[in-house]
Short mmCIF file of C-alpha atoms in Angstrom, two decimals:
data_model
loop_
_atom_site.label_atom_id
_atom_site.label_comp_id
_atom_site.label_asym_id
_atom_site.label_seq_id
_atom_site.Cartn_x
_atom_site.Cartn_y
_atom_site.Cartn_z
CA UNK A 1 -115.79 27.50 -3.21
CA UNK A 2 -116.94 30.34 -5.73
CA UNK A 3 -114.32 32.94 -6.38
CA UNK A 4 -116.32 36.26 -6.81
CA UNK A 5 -116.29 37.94 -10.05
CA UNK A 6 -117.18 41.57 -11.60
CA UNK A 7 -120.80 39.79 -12.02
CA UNK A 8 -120.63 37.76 -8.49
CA UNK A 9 -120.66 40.11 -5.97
CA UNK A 10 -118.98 39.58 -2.25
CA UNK A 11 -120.67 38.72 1.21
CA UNK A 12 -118.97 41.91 2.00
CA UNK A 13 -120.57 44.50 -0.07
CA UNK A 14 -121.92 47.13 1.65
CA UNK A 15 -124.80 48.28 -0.59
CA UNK A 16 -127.99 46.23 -1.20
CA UNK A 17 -128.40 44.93 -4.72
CA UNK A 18 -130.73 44.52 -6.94
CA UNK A 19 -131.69 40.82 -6.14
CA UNK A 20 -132.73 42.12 -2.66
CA UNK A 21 -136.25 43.19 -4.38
CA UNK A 22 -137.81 40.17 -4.62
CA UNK A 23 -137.05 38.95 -1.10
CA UNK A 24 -138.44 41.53 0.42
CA UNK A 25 -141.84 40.80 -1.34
CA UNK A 26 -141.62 37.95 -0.35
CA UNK A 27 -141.95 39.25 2.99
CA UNK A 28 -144.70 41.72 2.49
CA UNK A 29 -146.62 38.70 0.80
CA UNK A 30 -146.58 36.64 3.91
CA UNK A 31 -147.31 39.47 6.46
CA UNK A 32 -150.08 40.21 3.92
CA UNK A 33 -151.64 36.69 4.29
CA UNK A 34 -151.14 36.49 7.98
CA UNK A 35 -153.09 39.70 8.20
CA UNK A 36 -155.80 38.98 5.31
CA UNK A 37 -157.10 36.10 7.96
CA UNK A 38 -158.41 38.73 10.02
CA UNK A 39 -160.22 41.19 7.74
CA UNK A 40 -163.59 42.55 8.66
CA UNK A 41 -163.14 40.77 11.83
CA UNK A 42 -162.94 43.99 14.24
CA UNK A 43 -159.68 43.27 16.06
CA UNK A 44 -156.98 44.87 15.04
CA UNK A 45 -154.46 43.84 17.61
CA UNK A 46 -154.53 40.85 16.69
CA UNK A 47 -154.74 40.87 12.86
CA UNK A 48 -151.37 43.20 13.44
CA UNK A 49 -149.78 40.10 15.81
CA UNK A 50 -150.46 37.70 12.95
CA UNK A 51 -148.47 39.83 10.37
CA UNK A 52 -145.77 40.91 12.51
CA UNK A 53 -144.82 37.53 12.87
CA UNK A 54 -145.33 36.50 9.87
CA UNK A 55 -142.77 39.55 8.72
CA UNK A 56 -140.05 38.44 11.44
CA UNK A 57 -139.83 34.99 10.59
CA UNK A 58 -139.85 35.32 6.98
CA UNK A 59 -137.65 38.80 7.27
CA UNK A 60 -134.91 37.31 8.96
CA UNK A 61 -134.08 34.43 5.66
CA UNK A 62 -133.50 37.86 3.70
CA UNK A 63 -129.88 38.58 2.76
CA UNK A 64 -129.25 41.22 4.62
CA UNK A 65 -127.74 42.72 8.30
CA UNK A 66 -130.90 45.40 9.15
CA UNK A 67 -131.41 46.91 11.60
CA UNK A 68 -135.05 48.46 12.90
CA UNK A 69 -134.83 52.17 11.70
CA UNK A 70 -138.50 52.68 11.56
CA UNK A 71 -140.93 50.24 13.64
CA UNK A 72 -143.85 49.81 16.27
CA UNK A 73 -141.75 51.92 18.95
CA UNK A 74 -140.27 50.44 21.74
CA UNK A 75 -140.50 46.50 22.57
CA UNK A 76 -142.77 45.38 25.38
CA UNK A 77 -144.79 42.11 25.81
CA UNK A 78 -147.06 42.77 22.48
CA UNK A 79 -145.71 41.49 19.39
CA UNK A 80 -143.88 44.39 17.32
CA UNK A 81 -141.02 44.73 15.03
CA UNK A 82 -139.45 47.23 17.24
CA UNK A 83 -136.70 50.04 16.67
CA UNK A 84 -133.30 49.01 16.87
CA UNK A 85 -134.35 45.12 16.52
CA UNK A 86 -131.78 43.17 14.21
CA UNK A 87 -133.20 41.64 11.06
CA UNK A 88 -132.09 39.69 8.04
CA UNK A 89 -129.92 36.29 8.26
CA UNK A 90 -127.00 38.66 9.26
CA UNK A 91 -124.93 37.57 5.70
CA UNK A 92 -125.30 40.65 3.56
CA UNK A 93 -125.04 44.36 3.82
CA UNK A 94 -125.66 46.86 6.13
CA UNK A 95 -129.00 48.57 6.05
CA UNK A 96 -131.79 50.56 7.62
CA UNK A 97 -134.84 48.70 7.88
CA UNK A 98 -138.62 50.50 7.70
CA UNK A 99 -141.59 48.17 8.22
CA UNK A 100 -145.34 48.28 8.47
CA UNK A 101 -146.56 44.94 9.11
CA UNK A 102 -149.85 46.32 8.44
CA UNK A 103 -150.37 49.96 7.05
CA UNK A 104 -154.19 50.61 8.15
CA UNK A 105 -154.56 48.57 11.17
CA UNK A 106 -158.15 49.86 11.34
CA UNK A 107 -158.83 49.40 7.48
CA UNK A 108 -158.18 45.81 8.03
CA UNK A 109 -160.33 45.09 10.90
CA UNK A 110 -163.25 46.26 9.32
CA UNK A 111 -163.00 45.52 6.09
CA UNK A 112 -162.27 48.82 4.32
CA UNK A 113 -160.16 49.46 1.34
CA UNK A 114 -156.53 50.55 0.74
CA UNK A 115 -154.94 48.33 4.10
CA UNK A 116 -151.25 47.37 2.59
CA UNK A 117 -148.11 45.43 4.06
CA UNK A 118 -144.73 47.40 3.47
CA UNK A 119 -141.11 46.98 3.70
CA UNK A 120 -138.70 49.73 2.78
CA UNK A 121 -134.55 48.83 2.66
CA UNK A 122 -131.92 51.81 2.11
CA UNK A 123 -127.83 51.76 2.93
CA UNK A 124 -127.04 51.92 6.79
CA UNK A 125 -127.65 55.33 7.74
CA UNK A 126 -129.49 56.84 5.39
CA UNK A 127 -133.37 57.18 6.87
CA UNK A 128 -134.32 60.26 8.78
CA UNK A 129 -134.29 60.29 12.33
CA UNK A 130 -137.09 62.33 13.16
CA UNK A 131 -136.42 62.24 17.02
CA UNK A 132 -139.68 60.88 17.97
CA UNK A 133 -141.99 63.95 16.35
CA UNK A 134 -144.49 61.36 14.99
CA UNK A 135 -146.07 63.60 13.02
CA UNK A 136 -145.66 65.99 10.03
CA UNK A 137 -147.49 67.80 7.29
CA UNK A 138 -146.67 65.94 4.16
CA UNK A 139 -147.44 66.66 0.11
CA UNK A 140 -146.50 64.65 -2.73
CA UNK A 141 -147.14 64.36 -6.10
CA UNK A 142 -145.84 62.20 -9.31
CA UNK A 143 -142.85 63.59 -11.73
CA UNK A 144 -144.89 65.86 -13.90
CA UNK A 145 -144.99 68.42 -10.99
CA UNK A 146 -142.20 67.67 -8.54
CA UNK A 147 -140.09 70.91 -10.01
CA UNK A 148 -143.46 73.03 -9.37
CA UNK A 149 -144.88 73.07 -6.27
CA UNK A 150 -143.78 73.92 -3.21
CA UNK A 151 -145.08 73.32 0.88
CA UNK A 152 -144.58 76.89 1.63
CA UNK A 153 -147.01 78.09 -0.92
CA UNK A 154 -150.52 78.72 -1.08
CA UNK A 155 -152.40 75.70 -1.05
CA UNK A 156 -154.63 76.80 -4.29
CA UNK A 157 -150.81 78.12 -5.95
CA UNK A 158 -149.71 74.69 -5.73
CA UNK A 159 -152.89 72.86 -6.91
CA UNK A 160 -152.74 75.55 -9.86
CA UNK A 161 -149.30 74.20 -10.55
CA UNK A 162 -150.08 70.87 -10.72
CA UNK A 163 -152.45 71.52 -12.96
CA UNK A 164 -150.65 73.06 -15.22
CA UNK A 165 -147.52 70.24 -15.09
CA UNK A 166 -150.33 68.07 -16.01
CA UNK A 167 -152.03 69.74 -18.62
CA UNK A 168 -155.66 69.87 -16.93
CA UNK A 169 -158.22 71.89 -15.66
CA UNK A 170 -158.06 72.55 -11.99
CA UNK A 171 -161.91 71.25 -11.77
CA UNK A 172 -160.10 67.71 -12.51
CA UNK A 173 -157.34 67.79 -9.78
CA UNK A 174 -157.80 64.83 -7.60
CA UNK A 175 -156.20 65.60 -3.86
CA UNK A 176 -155.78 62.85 -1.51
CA UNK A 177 -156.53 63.82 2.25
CA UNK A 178 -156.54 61.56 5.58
CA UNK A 179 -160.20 62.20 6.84
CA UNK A 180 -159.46 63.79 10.17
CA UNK A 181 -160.98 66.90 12.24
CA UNK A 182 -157.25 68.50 11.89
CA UNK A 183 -158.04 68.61 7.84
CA UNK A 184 -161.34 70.54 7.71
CA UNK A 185 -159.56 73.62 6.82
CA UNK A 186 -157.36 71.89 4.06
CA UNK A 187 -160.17 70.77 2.64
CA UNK A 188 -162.01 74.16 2.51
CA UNK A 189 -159.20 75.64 0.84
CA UNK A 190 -158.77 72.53 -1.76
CA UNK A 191 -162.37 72.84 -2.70
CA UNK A 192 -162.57 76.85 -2.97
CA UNK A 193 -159.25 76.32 -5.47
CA UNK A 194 -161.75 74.11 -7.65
CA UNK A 195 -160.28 70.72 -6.80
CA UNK A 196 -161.67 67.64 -6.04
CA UNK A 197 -161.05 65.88 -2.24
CA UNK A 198 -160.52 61.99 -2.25
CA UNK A 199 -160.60 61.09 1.24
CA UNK A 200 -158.63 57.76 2.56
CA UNK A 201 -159.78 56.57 6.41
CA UNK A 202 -156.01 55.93 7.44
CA UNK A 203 -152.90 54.42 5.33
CA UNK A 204 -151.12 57.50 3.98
CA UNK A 205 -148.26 55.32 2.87
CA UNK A 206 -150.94 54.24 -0.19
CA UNK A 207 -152.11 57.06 -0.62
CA UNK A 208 -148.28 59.25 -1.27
CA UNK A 209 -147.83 56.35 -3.74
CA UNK A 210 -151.08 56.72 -5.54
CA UNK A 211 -150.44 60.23 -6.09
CA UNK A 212 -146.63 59.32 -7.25
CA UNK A 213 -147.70 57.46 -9.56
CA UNK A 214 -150.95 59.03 -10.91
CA UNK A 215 -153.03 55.94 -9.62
CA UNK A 216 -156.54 57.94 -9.42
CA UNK A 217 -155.45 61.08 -7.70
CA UNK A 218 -152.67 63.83 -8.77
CA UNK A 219 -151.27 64.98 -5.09
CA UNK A 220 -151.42 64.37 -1.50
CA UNK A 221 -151.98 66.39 1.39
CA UNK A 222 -152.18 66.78 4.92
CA UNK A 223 -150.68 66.05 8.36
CA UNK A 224 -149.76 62.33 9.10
CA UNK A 225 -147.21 59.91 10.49
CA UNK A 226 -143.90 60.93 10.03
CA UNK A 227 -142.11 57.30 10.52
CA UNK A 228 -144.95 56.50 6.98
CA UNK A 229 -143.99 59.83 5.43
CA UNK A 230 -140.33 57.95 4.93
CA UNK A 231 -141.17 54.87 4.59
CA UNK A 232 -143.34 56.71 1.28
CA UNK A 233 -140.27 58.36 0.55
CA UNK A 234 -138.35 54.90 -0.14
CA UNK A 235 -141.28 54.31 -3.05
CA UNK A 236 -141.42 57.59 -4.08
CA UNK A 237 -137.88 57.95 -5.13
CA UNK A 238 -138.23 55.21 -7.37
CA UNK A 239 -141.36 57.16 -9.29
CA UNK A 240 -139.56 60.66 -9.70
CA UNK A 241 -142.08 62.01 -7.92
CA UNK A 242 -141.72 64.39 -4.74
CA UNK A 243 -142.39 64.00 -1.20
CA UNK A 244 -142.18 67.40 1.05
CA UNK A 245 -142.38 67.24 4.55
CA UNK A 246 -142.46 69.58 7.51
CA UNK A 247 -142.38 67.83 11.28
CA UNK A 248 -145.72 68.90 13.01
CA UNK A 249 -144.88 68.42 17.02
CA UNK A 250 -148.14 67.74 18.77
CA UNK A 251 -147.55 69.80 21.99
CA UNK A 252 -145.13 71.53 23.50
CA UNK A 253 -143.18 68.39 24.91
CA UNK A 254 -143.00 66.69 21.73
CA UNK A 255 -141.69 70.09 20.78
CA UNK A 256 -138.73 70.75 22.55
CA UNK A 257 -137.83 67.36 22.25
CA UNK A 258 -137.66 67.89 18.72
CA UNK A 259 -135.52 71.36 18.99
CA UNK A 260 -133.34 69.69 21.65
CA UNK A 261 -132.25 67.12 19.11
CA UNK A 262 -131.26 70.54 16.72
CA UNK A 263 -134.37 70.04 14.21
CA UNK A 264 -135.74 73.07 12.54
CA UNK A 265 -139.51 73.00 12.61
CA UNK A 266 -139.34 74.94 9.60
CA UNK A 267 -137.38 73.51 7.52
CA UNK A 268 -139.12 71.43 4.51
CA UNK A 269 -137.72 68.33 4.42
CA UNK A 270 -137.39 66.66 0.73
CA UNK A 271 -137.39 63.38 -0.38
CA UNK A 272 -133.54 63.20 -0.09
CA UNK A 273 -133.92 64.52 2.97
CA UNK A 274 -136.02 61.58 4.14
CA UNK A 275 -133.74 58.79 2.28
CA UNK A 276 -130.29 60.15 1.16
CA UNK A 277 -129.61 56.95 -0.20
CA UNK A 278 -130.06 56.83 -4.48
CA UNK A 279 -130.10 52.81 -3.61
CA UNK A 280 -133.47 51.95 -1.59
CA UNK A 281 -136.13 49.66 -1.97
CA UNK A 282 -139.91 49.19 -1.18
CA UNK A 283 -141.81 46.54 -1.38
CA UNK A 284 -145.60 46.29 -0.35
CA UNK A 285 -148.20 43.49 -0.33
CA UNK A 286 -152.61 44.48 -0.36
CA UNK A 287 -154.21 43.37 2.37
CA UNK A 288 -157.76 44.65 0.69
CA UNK A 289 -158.19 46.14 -2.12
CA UNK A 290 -157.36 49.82 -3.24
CA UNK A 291 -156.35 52.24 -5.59
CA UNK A 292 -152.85 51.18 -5.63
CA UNK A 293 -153.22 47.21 -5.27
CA UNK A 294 -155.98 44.08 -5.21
CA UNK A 295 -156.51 42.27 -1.98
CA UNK A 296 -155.04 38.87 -0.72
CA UNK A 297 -157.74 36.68 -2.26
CA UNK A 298 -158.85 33.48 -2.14
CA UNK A 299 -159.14 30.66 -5.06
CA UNK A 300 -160.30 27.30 -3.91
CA UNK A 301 -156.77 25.75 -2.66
CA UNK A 302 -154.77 29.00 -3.50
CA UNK A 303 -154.14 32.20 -1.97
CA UNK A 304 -153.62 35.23 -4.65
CA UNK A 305 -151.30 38.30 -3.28
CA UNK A 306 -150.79 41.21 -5.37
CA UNK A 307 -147.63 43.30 -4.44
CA UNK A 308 -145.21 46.67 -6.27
CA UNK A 309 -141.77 45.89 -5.96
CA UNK A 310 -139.29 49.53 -6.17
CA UNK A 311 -135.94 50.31 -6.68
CA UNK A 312 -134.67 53.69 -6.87
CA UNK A 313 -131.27 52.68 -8.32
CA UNK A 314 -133.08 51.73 -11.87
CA UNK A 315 -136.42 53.96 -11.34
CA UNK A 316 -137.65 50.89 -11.56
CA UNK A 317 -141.33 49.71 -10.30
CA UNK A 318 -142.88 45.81 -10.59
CA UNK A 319 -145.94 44.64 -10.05
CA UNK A 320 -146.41 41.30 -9.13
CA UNK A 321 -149.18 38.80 -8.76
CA UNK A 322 -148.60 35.14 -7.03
CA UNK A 323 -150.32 32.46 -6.46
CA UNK A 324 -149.76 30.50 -2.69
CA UNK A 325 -150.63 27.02 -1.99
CA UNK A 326 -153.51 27.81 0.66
CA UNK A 327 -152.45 24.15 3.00
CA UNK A 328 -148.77 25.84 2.96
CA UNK A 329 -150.07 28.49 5.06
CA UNK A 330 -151.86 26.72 7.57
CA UNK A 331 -149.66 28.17 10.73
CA UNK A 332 -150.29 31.74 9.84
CA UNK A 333 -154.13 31.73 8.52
CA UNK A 334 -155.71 29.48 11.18
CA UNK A 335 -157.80 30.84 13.63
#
C-alpha cells in the first residue's frame, strides 16, 4: 500500500487537482462523439439522449464525488443529467458539477456551427445558485478590458472602453449577440456606437469564451441562460477575462421567486460571484465547427475530437486534438 507523500496526494483531499483536467475531457470527447452521430439530422432530442449518456457513463470513472449543481432540470423519464444527481466514481473530492451534454441542441440538429460539449468542476459549494431565474443579461470580454467596462454603463461607453484597452478603432470592435427578437435594441445601439454585430443562433457558452479569449470577436452581449452564464464563468476565470451578469426574471412569477430566495435583481453579479472558487475547471469538446473549436470529424477508421482543457488555479488553457478508434465507438455512434 502507497504511503502518501508531499507529491502523492490523499483520497481525502478536498480540492480537485490538477490531474482532474484531462478526465474531464475525456468526458466532453465522448459526449461529443455520441452527439456528432446526429448532426444535420433534425432531431435534437435525440442527438441530446446520445450525449447525455455518453457523459454519465464515462463521467462517473472520473475521480471525483460531484454532485449535479447545474443540469437539464429536474429528472423525469427523458434522459438528462439532472440537478442534484451524484457523479464521479465517489473516490475523490467534493465538488459542484456543471454540464452541457450538448451546448446548441438546435445547432447540432441542423448542422450549424459553434454546437460544443462542456463540463465545468469547482470545490463543493462554490457555483451560484440562481434560484431557478434561468435567465440573465450577461457581458464578457478577455483581460485587456476586464478593469474597464462596466454592465451599468452605456452600452456605446463600454464598447468605447474596450476599444481603447485594446488599442483599436471602435469601427473594428467585434460584439457577439444571441440572434433573438429580445436583442433588436442591443443591436441598434451596438451599431450606432460604430461596432460590428457577430450574431451566434444559440450556444452562448462559445461565444463568452470566444470573446475571453479574443477568438474573432472582442465582447459579448445580451440576455441568455443563466445556468451557461456560470458554466462560462468556470472558463473564463482561467482567461483573466470578465464575465458580468445581472438575473433577468421572465415574468412576474419567476420574479418573486427570485426575491423570495433574497436575490437582488440589481445587483451585477461578477465572475467570482458566479464561481468563488480560484480552483475550477472546464473542459469542452466541438460538436461542429466554430470560432472557438473544429468539429468531431471523421478519418477513414478514426474519429478526430478537438477539445480546450482550463484551469483557473494555473491560468492555464490546453487545446487538445485526439484521435479515436472509430470500431471502439460502435455503442454510441450507431444508429
Amino acid at each position: 500500500m502507497t504511503t502518501p507523500t508531499s507529491s502523492t496526494p490523499a483520497d481525502t483531499s478536498t480540492a480537485p487537482d490538477r490531474n482532474l483536467a484531462l478526465e474531464l475531457v475525456r468526458v466532453t470527447e465522448a459526449a461529443a462523439i455520441a452527439g456528432a452521430r446526429w448532426v444535420g439530422a433534425g432531431d435534437k432530442n435525440t442527438a441530446d439522449g446520445a450525449a447525455v449518456d455518453a457523459m454519465r457513463s464515462f463521467m462517473d470513472t472520473v475521480r471525483m464525488n460531484g454532485t449535479v449543481v447545474i443540469g437539464e432540470g429536474e429528472k423525469d423519464e427523458a434522459p438528462m443529467l439532472f440537478n442534484g444527481e451524484s457523479v464521479g466514481d465517489g473516490s475523490g473530492p467534493d465538488v459542484d458539477v456543471a454540464v452541457d451534454p450538448i451546448d446548441g441542441t438546435r445547432l447540432t440538429a441542423l448542422g450549424y456551427n459553434n454546437a460544443l460539449s462542456v463540463f465545468a468542476v469547482a470545490e463543493k459549494g462554490s457555483m451560484y445558485d440562481p434560484s431557478a431565474v434561468f435567465y440573465m443579461e450577461k457581458m464578457v470580454v478577455g483581460p485587456e478590458a476586464a478593469d474597464f467596462v462596466d454592465l451599468r454603463l452605456p452600452v456605446k461607453q463600454n464598447i468605447a472602453l474596450v476599444a481603447k484597452a485594446l488599442g483599436k478603432p471602435v469601427s473594428q470592435v467585434t460584439v457577439c449577440v444571441l440572434e433573438r427578437a429580445r436583442h433588436e435594441p442591443l443591436v441598434r445601439e451596438i451599431r450606432e456606437a460604430g461596432a460590428r454585430v457577430k450574431f451566434i443562433m444559440d450556444g452562448d457558452v462559445a461565444g463568452a469564451i470566444a470573446a475571453a479569449r479574443g477568438a474573432g470577436v472582442d465582447m459579448l452581449l445580451g440576455t441568455g441562460g443563466t445556468p451557461e452564464g456560470i458554466i462560462a464563468a468556470c472558463a473564463v476565470k482561467a482567461t483573466g477575462g470578465m464575465l458580468q451578469g445581472r438575473l433577468a426574471p421572465i415574468d412576474d412569477a419567476e420574479r418573486q421567486k427570485a426575491l423570495d430566495a433574497g436575490h437582488d435583481l440589481e445587483r451585477v453579479l461578477t465572475t467570482d460571484d458566479l464561481v468563488t472558487s480560484d480552483n475550477c475547471y472546464f473542459a469542452a469538446t466541438g460538436i461542429t465547427d466554430g470560432d472557438l473549436l473544429r468539429g468531431v470529424r471523421y478519418a477513414g477508421e478514426r474519429i478526430v475530437t478537438e477539445s480546450i482543457v482550463m484551469r483557473s488555479a494555473s491560468g492555464t488553457v490546453r487545446l487538445v486534438e485526439a484521435e479515436h478508434r472509430a470500431e471502439k465507438w460502435d455503442r454510441w455512434t450507431s444508429a
